[in-house]
Amino acid sequence: RRGTVADLLQFHKKLETFIDLCHNEISDEETTCKKRTRDGNSSGEKFSDPDFPDMHEKLQGLHDRSDSSTSFKGVASRNDVAILEFCASKIRQYILNIVQGHKASQQDGVLVQVVMRRNRFNTNYTSFVKPLVMRIPSTMTVYNFREVLSLHIA
């Protein structure tokens, strides 16, 4: 089952918060690893530049952050964070498409049926007038709807 738009927004916010925390872990890792410059190697020198980090390198801070999360497991490298960012952007686009589709479906207004009922003998509800069916704009407030309804009933 797919969640409501509110559920999707809540999940997206949780995902964005987790991504921000991961970026904090990455920046902390980069500031502590600035001392790494060159590693000696038998086949020559291997240059490790902190300005161009390895995207697949496992970072302990990300691994710990992922383990402490209940929803986002297995995030251990910069590449994993980049994949999460991509997924977050796709989820955001999906939510926007749902909201825009909902607005488009209601651009002509909303069809409302009002039935006046009277309680008889505490069990039966009987209608005492014909149902009132009308199309109202989707931007109409409850107060305006009550005014229009009172004009039709009076």
JSON list of C-alpha atoms in Angstrom, two decimals:
[
{"chain": "A", "resi": 1, "resn": "ARG", "atom": "CA", "xyz": [0.00, 0.00, 0.00]},
{"chain": "A", "resi": 2, "resn": "ARG", "atom": "CA", "xyz": [1.22, 3.46, -0.82]},
{"chain": "A", "resi": 3, "resn": "GLY", "atom": "CA", "xyz": [1.08, 6.06, 1.89]},
{"chain": "A", "resi": 4, "resn": "THR", "atom": "CA", "xyz": [-0.68, 9.36, 1.78]},
{"chain": "A", "resi": 5, "resn": "VAL", "atom": "CA", "xyz": [1.05, 12.52, 0.63]},
{"chain": "A", "resi": 6, "resn": "ALA", "atom": "CA", "xyz": [1.56, 13.47, 4.28]},
{"chain": "A", "resi": 7, "resn": "ASP", "atom": "CA", "xyz": [3.28, 10.11, 4.93]},
{"chain": "A", "resi": 8, "resn": "LEU", "atom": "CA", "xyz": [5.49, 10.60, 1.88]},
{"chain": "A", "resi": 9, "resn": "LEU", "atom": "CA", "xyz": [6.41, 14.12, 2.98]},
{"chain": "A", "resi": 10, "resn": "GLN", "atom": "CA", "xyz": [7.27, 12.87, 6.44]},
{"chain": "A", "resi": 11, "resn": "PHE", "atom": "CA", "xyz": [9.50, 10.13, 5.00]},
{"chain": "A", "resi": 12, "resn": "HIS", "atom": "CA", "xyz": [11.15, 12.61, 2.62]},
{"chain": "A", "resi": 13, "resn": "LYS", "atom": "CA", "xyz": [11.90, 14.96, 5.51]},
{"chain": "A", "resi": 14, "resn": "LYS", "atom": "CA", "xyz": [13.39, 12.06, 7.49]},
{"chain": "A", "resi": 15, "resn": "LEU", "atom": "CA", "xyz": [15.52, 11.09, 4.47]},
{"chain": "A", "resi": 16, "resn": "GLU", "atom": "CA", "xyz": [16.75, 14.67, 3.97]},
{"chain": "A", "resi": 17, "resn": "THR", "atom": "CA", "xyz": [17.65, 14.92, 7.67]},
{"chain": "A", "resi": 18, "resn": "PHE", "atom": "CA", "xyz": [19.62, 11.67, 7.44]},
{"chain": "A", "resi": 19, "resn": "ILE", "atom": "CA", "xyz": [21.44, 12.91, 4.32]},
{"chain": "A", "resi": 20, "resn": "ASP", "atom": "CA", "xyz": [22.36, 16.15, 6.11]},
{"chain": "A", "resi": 21, "resn": "LEU", "atom": "CA", "xyz": [23.74, 14.15, 9.02]},
{"chain": "A", "resi": 22, "resn": "CYS", "atom": "CA", "xyz": [25.75, 12.02, 6.58]},
{"chain": "A", "resi": 23, "resn": "HIS", "atom": "CA", "xyz": [27.19, 15.17, 5.00]},
{"chain": "A", "resi": 24, "resn": "ASN", "atom": "CA", "xyz": [28.24, 16.32, 8.46]},
{"chain": "A", "resi": 25, "resn": "GLU", "atom": "CA", "xyz": [30.00, 12.98, 8.98]},
{"chain": "A", "resi": 26, "resn": "ILE", "atom": "CA", "xyz": [31.75, 13.32, 5.62]},
{"chain": "A", "resi": 27, "resn": "SER", "atom": "CA", "xyz": [32.91, 16.86, 6.35]},
{"chain": "A", "resi": 28, "resn": "ASP", "atom": "CA", "xyz": [34.17, 15.75, 9.78]},
{"chain": "A", "resi": 29, "resn": "GLU", "atom": "CA", "xyz": [36.07, 12.90, 8.11]},
{"chain": "A", "resi": 30, "resn": "GLU", "atom": "CA", "xyz": [37.59, 15.27, 5.55]},
{"chain": "A", "resi": 31, "resn": "THR", "atom": "CA", "xyz": [38.82, 17.70, 8.21]},
{"chain": "A", "resi": 32, "resn": "THR", "atom": "CA", "xyz": [40.41, 14.92, 10.28]},
{"chain": "A", "resi": 33, "resn": "CYS", "atom": "CA", "xyz": [42.02, 13.29, 7.23]},
{"chain": "A", "resi": 34, "resn": "LYS", "atom": "CA", "xyz": [43.75, 16.40, 5.81]},
{"chain": "A", "resi": 35, "resn": "LYS", "atom": "CA", "xyz": [47.01, 15.09, 7.26]},
{"chain": "A", "resi": 36, "resn": "ARG", "atom": "CA", "xyz": [46.93, 12.17, 4.76]},
{"chain": "A", "resi": 37, "resn": "THR", "atom": "CA", "xyz": [49.03, 13.16, 1.77]},
{"chain": "A", "resi": 38, "resn": "ARG", "atom": "CA", "xyz": [51.34, 10.42, 0.43]},
{"chain": "A", "resi": 39, "resn": "ASP", "atom": "CA", "xyz": [51.70, 6.71, 1.03]},
{"chain": "A", "resi": 40, "resn": "GLY", "atom": "CA", "xyz": [54.93, 5.00, 0.03]},
{"chain": "A", "resi": 41, "resn": "ASN", "atom": "CA", "xyz": [54.56, 2.07, -2.33]},
{"chain": "A", "resi": 42, "resn": "SER", "atom": "CA", "xyz": [57.05, -0.38, -3.83]},
{"chain": "A", "resi": 43, "resn": "SER", "atom": "CA", "xyz": [55.91, 0.40, -7.36]},
{"chain": "A", "resi": 44, "resn": "GLY", "atom": "CA", "xyz": [56.25, 4.13, -6.86]},
{"chain": "A", "resi": 45, "resn": "GLU", "atom": "CA", "xyz": [54.35, 6.70, -4.90]},
{"chain": "A", "resi": 46, "resn": "LYS", "atom": "CA", "xyz": [50.60, 6.70, -4.64]},
{"chain": "A", "resi": 47, "resn": "PHE", "atom": "CA", "xyz": [49.20, 10.19, -4.20]},
{"chain": "A", "resi": 48, "resn": "SER", "atom": "CA", "xyz": [46.11, 10.50, -2.04]},
{"chain": "A", "resi": 49, "resn": "ASP", "atom": "CA", "xyz": [44.55, 13.93, -2.53]},
{"chain": "A", "resi": 50, "resn": "PRO", "atom": "CA", "xyz": [41.93, 14.92, 0.08]},
{"chain": "A", "resi": 51, "resn": "ASP", "atom": "CA", "xyz": [40.32, 17.28, -2.48]},
{"chain": "A", "resi": 52, "resn": "PHE", "atom": "CA", "xyz": [39.42, 14.27, -4.66]},
{"chain": "A", "resi": 53, "resn": "PRO", "atom": "CA", "xyz": [38.33, 11.55, -2.22]},
{"chain": "A", "resi": 54, "resn": "ASP", "atom": "CA", "xyz": [37.55, 7.97, -3.19]},
{"chain": "A", "resi": 55, "resn": "MET", "atom": "CA", "xyz": [33.75, 7.72, -3.55]},
{"chain": "A", "resi": 56, "resn": "HIS", "atom": "CA", "xyz": [33.70, 4.05, -2.53]},
{"chain": "A", "resi": 57, "resn": "GLU", "atom": "CA", "xyz": [35.92, 4.39, 0.52]},
{"chain": "A", "resi": 58, "resn": "LYS", "atom": "CA", "xyz": [34.14, 3.16, 3.64]},
{"chain": "A", "resi": 59, "resn": "LEU", "atom": "CA", "xyz": [33.89, 5.84, 6.30]},
{"chain": "A", "resi": 60, "resn": "GLN", "atom": "CA", "xyz": [33.48, 4.76, 9.91]},
{"chain": "A", "resi": 61, "resn": "GLY", "atom": "CA", "xyz": [31.33, 7.80, 10.77]},
{"chain": "A", "resi": 62, "resn": "LEU", "atom": "CA", "xyz": [28.83, 6.98, 8.01]},
{"chain": "A", "resi": 63, "resn": "HIS", "atom": "CA", "xyz": [28.80, 3.32, 9.02]},
{"chain": "A", "resi": 64, "resn": "ASP", "atom": "CA", "xyz": [28.05, 4.27, 12.64]},
{"chain": "A", "resi": 65, "resn": "ARG", "atom": "CA", "xyz": [25.36, 6.76, 11.56]},
{"chain": "A", "resi": 66, "resn": "SER", "atom": "CA", "xyz": [23.73, 4.11, 9.38]},
{"chain": "A", "resi": 67, "resn": "ASP", "atom": "CA", "xyz": [23.81, 1.52, 12.17]},
{"chain": "A", "resi": 68, "resn": "SER", "atom": "CA", "xyz": [22.11, 3.94, 14.57]},
{"chain": "A", "resi": 69, "resn": "SER", "atom": "CA", "xyz": [19.34, 4.69, 12.04]},
{"chain": "A", "resi": 70, "resn": "THR", "atom": "CA", "xyz": [16.20, 2.56, 12.06]},
{"chain": "A", "resi": 71, "resn": "SER", "atom": "CA", "xyz": [15.32, 3.28, 8.42]},
{"chain": "A", "resi": 72, "resn": "PHE", "atom": "CA", "xyz": [18.55, 3.74, 6.49]},
{"chain": "A", "resi": 73, "resn": "LYS", "atom": "CA", "xyz": [20.93, 0.79, 6.75]},
{"chain": "A", "resi": 74, "resn": "GLY", "atom": "CA", "xyz": [24.04, 0.04, 4.72]},
{"chain": "A", "resi": 75, "resn": "VAL", "atom": "CA", "xyz": [25.23, 3.60, 4.12]},
{"chain": "A", "resi": 76, "resn": "ALA", "atom": "CA", "xyz": [29.01, 3.48, 4.48]},
{"chain": "A", "resi": 77, "resn": "SER", "atom": "CA", "xyz": [30.56, 5.52, 1.65]},
{"chain": "A", "resi": 78, "resn": "ARG", "atom": "CA", "xyz": [30.22, 8.81, -0.19]},
{"chain": "A", "resi": 79, "resn": "ASN", "atom": "CA", "xyz": [28.75, 6.86, -3.11]},
{"chain": "A", "resi": 80, "resn": "ASP", "atom": "CA", "xyz": [25.97, 5.52, -0.87]},
{"chain": "A", "resi": 81, "resn": "VAL", "atom": "CA", "xyz": [25.13, 9.08, 0.23]},
{"chain": "A", "resi": 82, "resn": "ALA", "atom": "CA", "xyz": [25.06, 10.20, -3.41]},
{"chain": "A", "resi": 83, "resn": "ILE", "atom": "CA", "xyz": [22.63, 7.37, -4.22]},
{"chain": "A", "resi": 84, "resn": "LEU", "atom": "CA", "xyz": [20.42, 8.44, -1.30]},
{"chain": "A", "resi": 85, "resn": "GLU", "atom": "CA", "xyz": [20.47, 12.02, -2.60]},
{"chain": "A", "resi": 86, "resn": "PHE", "atom": "CA", "xyz": [19.36, 10.78, -6.02]},
{"chain": "A", "resi": 87, "resn": "CYS", "atom": "CA", "xyz": [16.55, 8.75, -4.42]},
{"chain": "A", "resi": 88, "resn": "ALA", "atom": "CA", "xyz": [15.48, 11.77, -2.33]},
{"chain": "A", "resi": 89, "resn": "SER", "atom": "CA", "xyz": [15.22, 13.92, -5.45]},
{"chain": "A", "resi": 90, "resn": "LYS", "atom": "CA", "xyz": [13.12, 11.24, -7.18]},
{"chain": "A", "resi": 91, "resn": "ILE", "atom": "CA", "xyz": [10.82, 10.94, -4.15]},
{"chain": "A", "resi": 92, "resn": "ARG", "atom": "CA", "xyz": [10.42, 14.73, -4.09]},
{"chain": "A", "resi": 93, "resn": "GLN", "atom": "CA", "xyz": [9.52, 14.73, -7.80]},
{"chain": "A", "resi": 94, "resn": "TYR", "atom": "CA", "xyz": [7.02, 11.89, -7.21]},
{"chain": "A", "resi": 95, "resn": "ILE", "atom": "CA", "xyz": [5.35, 13.87, -4.40]},
{"chain": "A", "resi": 96, "resn": "LEU", "atom": "CA", "xyz": [5.15, 16.97, -6.60]},
{"chain": "A", "resi": 97, "resn": "ASN", "atom": "CA", "xyz": [3.59, 14.91, -9.41]},
{"chain": "A", "resi": 98, "resn": "ILE", "atom": "CA", "xyz": [0.95, 13.56, -7.02]},
{"chain": "A", "resi": 99, "resn": "VAL", "atom": "CA", "xyz": [0.11, 17.04, -5.70]},
{"chain": "A", "resi": 100, "resn": "GLN", "atom": "CA", "xyz": [-0.05, 18.54, -9.20]},
{"chain": "A", "resi": 101, "resn": "GLY", "atom": "CA", "xyz": [-2.23, 15.65, -10.40]},
{"chain": "A", "resi": 102, "resn": "HIS", "atom": "CA", "xyz": [-4.58, 16.20, -7.47]},
{"chain": "A", "resi": 103, "resn": "LYS", "atom": "CA", "xyz": [-4.81, 19.90, -8.27]},
{"chain": "A", "resi": 104, "resn": "ALA", "atom": "CA", "xyz": [-5.43, 19.17, -11.95]},
{"chain": "A", "resi": 105, "resn": "SER", "atom": "CA", "xyz": [-8.22, 16.74, -11.13]},
{"chain": "A", "resi": 106, "resn": "GLN", "atom": "CA", "xyz": [-9.97, 19.39, -9.05]},
{"chain": "A", "resi": 107, "resn": "GLN", "atom": "CA", "xyz": [-9.41, 22.39, -11.28]},
{"chain": "A", "resi": 108, "resn": "ASP", "atom": "CA", "xyz": [-13.09, 22.39, -12.30]},
{"chain": "A", "resi": 109, "resn": "GLY", "atom": "CA", "xyz": [-14.19, 22.27, -8.68]},
{"chain": "A", "resi": 110, "resn": "VAL", "atom": "CA", "xyz": [-15.52, 19.64, -6.35]},
{"chain": "A", "resi": 111, "resn": "LEU", "atom": "CA", "xyz": [-18.90, 17.96, -6.68]},
{"chain": "A", "resi": 112, "resn": "VAL", "atom": "CA", "xyz": [-20.78, 18.06, -3.36]},
{"chain": "A", "resi": 113, "resn": "GLN", "atom": "CA", "xyz": [-24.06, 16.38, -2.44]},
{"chain": "A", "resi": 114, "resn": "VAL", "atom": "CA", "xyz": [-25.88, 17.62, 0.64]},
{"chain": "A", "resi": 115, "resn": "VAL", "atom": "CA", "xyz": [-28.68, 15.53, 2.15]},
{"chain": "A", "resi": 116, "resn": "MET", "atom": "CA", "xyz": [-30.86, 16.85, 4.99]},
{"chain": "A", "resi": 117, "resn": "ARG", "atom": "CA", "xyz": [-31.95, 14.05, 7.32]},
{"chain": "A", "resi": 118, "resn": "ARG", "atom": "CA", "xyz": [-34.16, 13.84, 10.32]},
{"chain": "A", "resi": 119, "resn": "ASN", "atom": "CA", "xyz": [-33.73, 11.29, 13.07]},
{"chain": "A", "resi": 120, "resn": "ARG", "atom": "CA", "xyz": [-36.88, 9.22, 13.62]},
{"chain": "A", "resi": 121, "resn": "PHE", "atom": "CA", "xyz": [-37.25, 6.92, 16.61]},
{"chain": "A", "resi": 122, "resn": "ASN", "atom": "CA", "xyz": [-33.51, 7.00, 17.32]},
{"chain": "A", "resi": 123, "resn": "THR", "atom": "CA", "xyz": [-32.74, 4.49, 14.55]},
{"chain": "A", "resi": 124, "resn": "ASN", "atom": "CA", "xyz": [-33.95, 5.70, 11.16]},
{"chain": "A", "resi": 125, "resn": "TYR", "atom": "CA", "xyz": [-32.64, 8.72, 9.39]},
{"chain": "A", "resi": 126, "resn": "THR", "atom": "CA", "xyz": [-35.08, 9.93, 6.77]},
{"chain": "A", "resi": 127, "resn": "SER", "atom": "CA", "xyz": [-34.50, 12.63, 4.23]},
{"chain": "A", "resi": 128, "resn": "PHE", "atom": "CA", "xyz": [-37.04, 15.44, 4.36]},
{"chain": "A", "resi": 129, "resn": "VAL", "atom": "CA", "xyz": [-35.92, 17.33, 1.22]},
{"chain": "A", "resi": 130, "resn": "LYS", "atom": "CA", "xyz": [-34.39, 16.35, -2.09]},
{"chain": "A", "resi": 131, "resn": "PRO", "atom": "CA", "xyz": [-30.60, 16.09, -2.08]},
{"chain": "A", "resi": 132, "resn": "LEU", "atom": "CA", "xyz": [-28.80, 19.23, -3.14]},
{"chain": "A", "resi": 133, "resn": "VAL", "atom": "CA", "xyz": [-25.98, 18.60, -5.62]},
{"chain": "A", "resi": 134, "resn": "MET", "atom": "CA", "xyz": [-23.65, 21.42, -6.58]},
{"chain": "A", "resi": 135, "resn": "ARG", "atom": "CA", "xyz": [-20.16, 22.00, -7.89]},
{"chain": "A", "resi": 136, "resn": "ILE", "atom": "CA", "xyz": [-18.06, 24.34, -5.81]},
{"chain": "A", "resi": 137, "resn": "PRO", "atom": "CA", "xyz": [-14.59, 25.75, -6.53]},
{"chain": "A", "resi": 138, "resn": "SER", "atom": "CA", "xyz": [-11.76, 23.85, -4.88]},
{"chain": "A", "resi": 139, "resn": "THR", "atom": "CA", "xyz": [-10.52, 27.14, -3.42]},
{"chain": "A", "resi": 140, "resn": "MET", "atom": "CA", "xyz": [-13.76, 27.86, -1.58]},
{"chain": "A", "resi": 141, "resn": "THR", "atom": "CA", "xyz": [-13.49, 28.16, 2.18]},
{"chain": "A", "resi": 142, "resn": "VAL", "atom": "CA", "xyz": [-15.82, 26.42, 4.61]},
{"chain": "A", "resi": 143, "resn": "TYR", "atom": "CA", "xyz": [-17.33, 29.78, 5.58]},
{"chain": "A", "resi": 144, "resn": "ASN", "atom": "CA", "xyz": [-18.13, 30.60, 1.93]},
{"chain": "A", "resi": 145, "resn": "PHE", "atom": "CA", "xyz": [-19.57, 27.11, 1.43]},
{"chain": "A", "resi": 146, "resn": "ARG", "atom": "CA", "xyz": [-21.88, 27.62, 4.41]},
{"chain": "A", "resi": 147, "resn": "GLU", "atom": "CA", "xyz": [-23.06, 30.94, 2.97]},
{"chain": "A", "resi": 148, "resn": "VAL", "atom": "CA", "xyz": [-23.83, 29.37, -0.43]},
{"chain": "A", "resi": 149, "resn": "LEU", "atom": "CA", "xyz": [-25.55, 26.45, 1.25]},
{"chain": "A", "resi": 150, "resn": "SER", "atom": "CA", "xyz": [-27.73, 28.78, 3.35]},
{"chain": "A", "resi": 151, "resn": "LEU", "atom": "CA", "xyz": [-28.80, 30.66, 0.20]},
{"chain": "A", "resi": 152, "resn": "HIS", "atom": "CA", "xyz": [-29.90, 27.41, -1.49]},
{"chain": "A", "resi": 153, "resn": "ILE", "atom": "CA", "xyz": [-31.76, 26.13, 1.57]},
{"chain": "A", "resi": 154, "resn": "ALA", "atom": "CA", "xyz": [-33.52, 29.35, 2.48]}
]
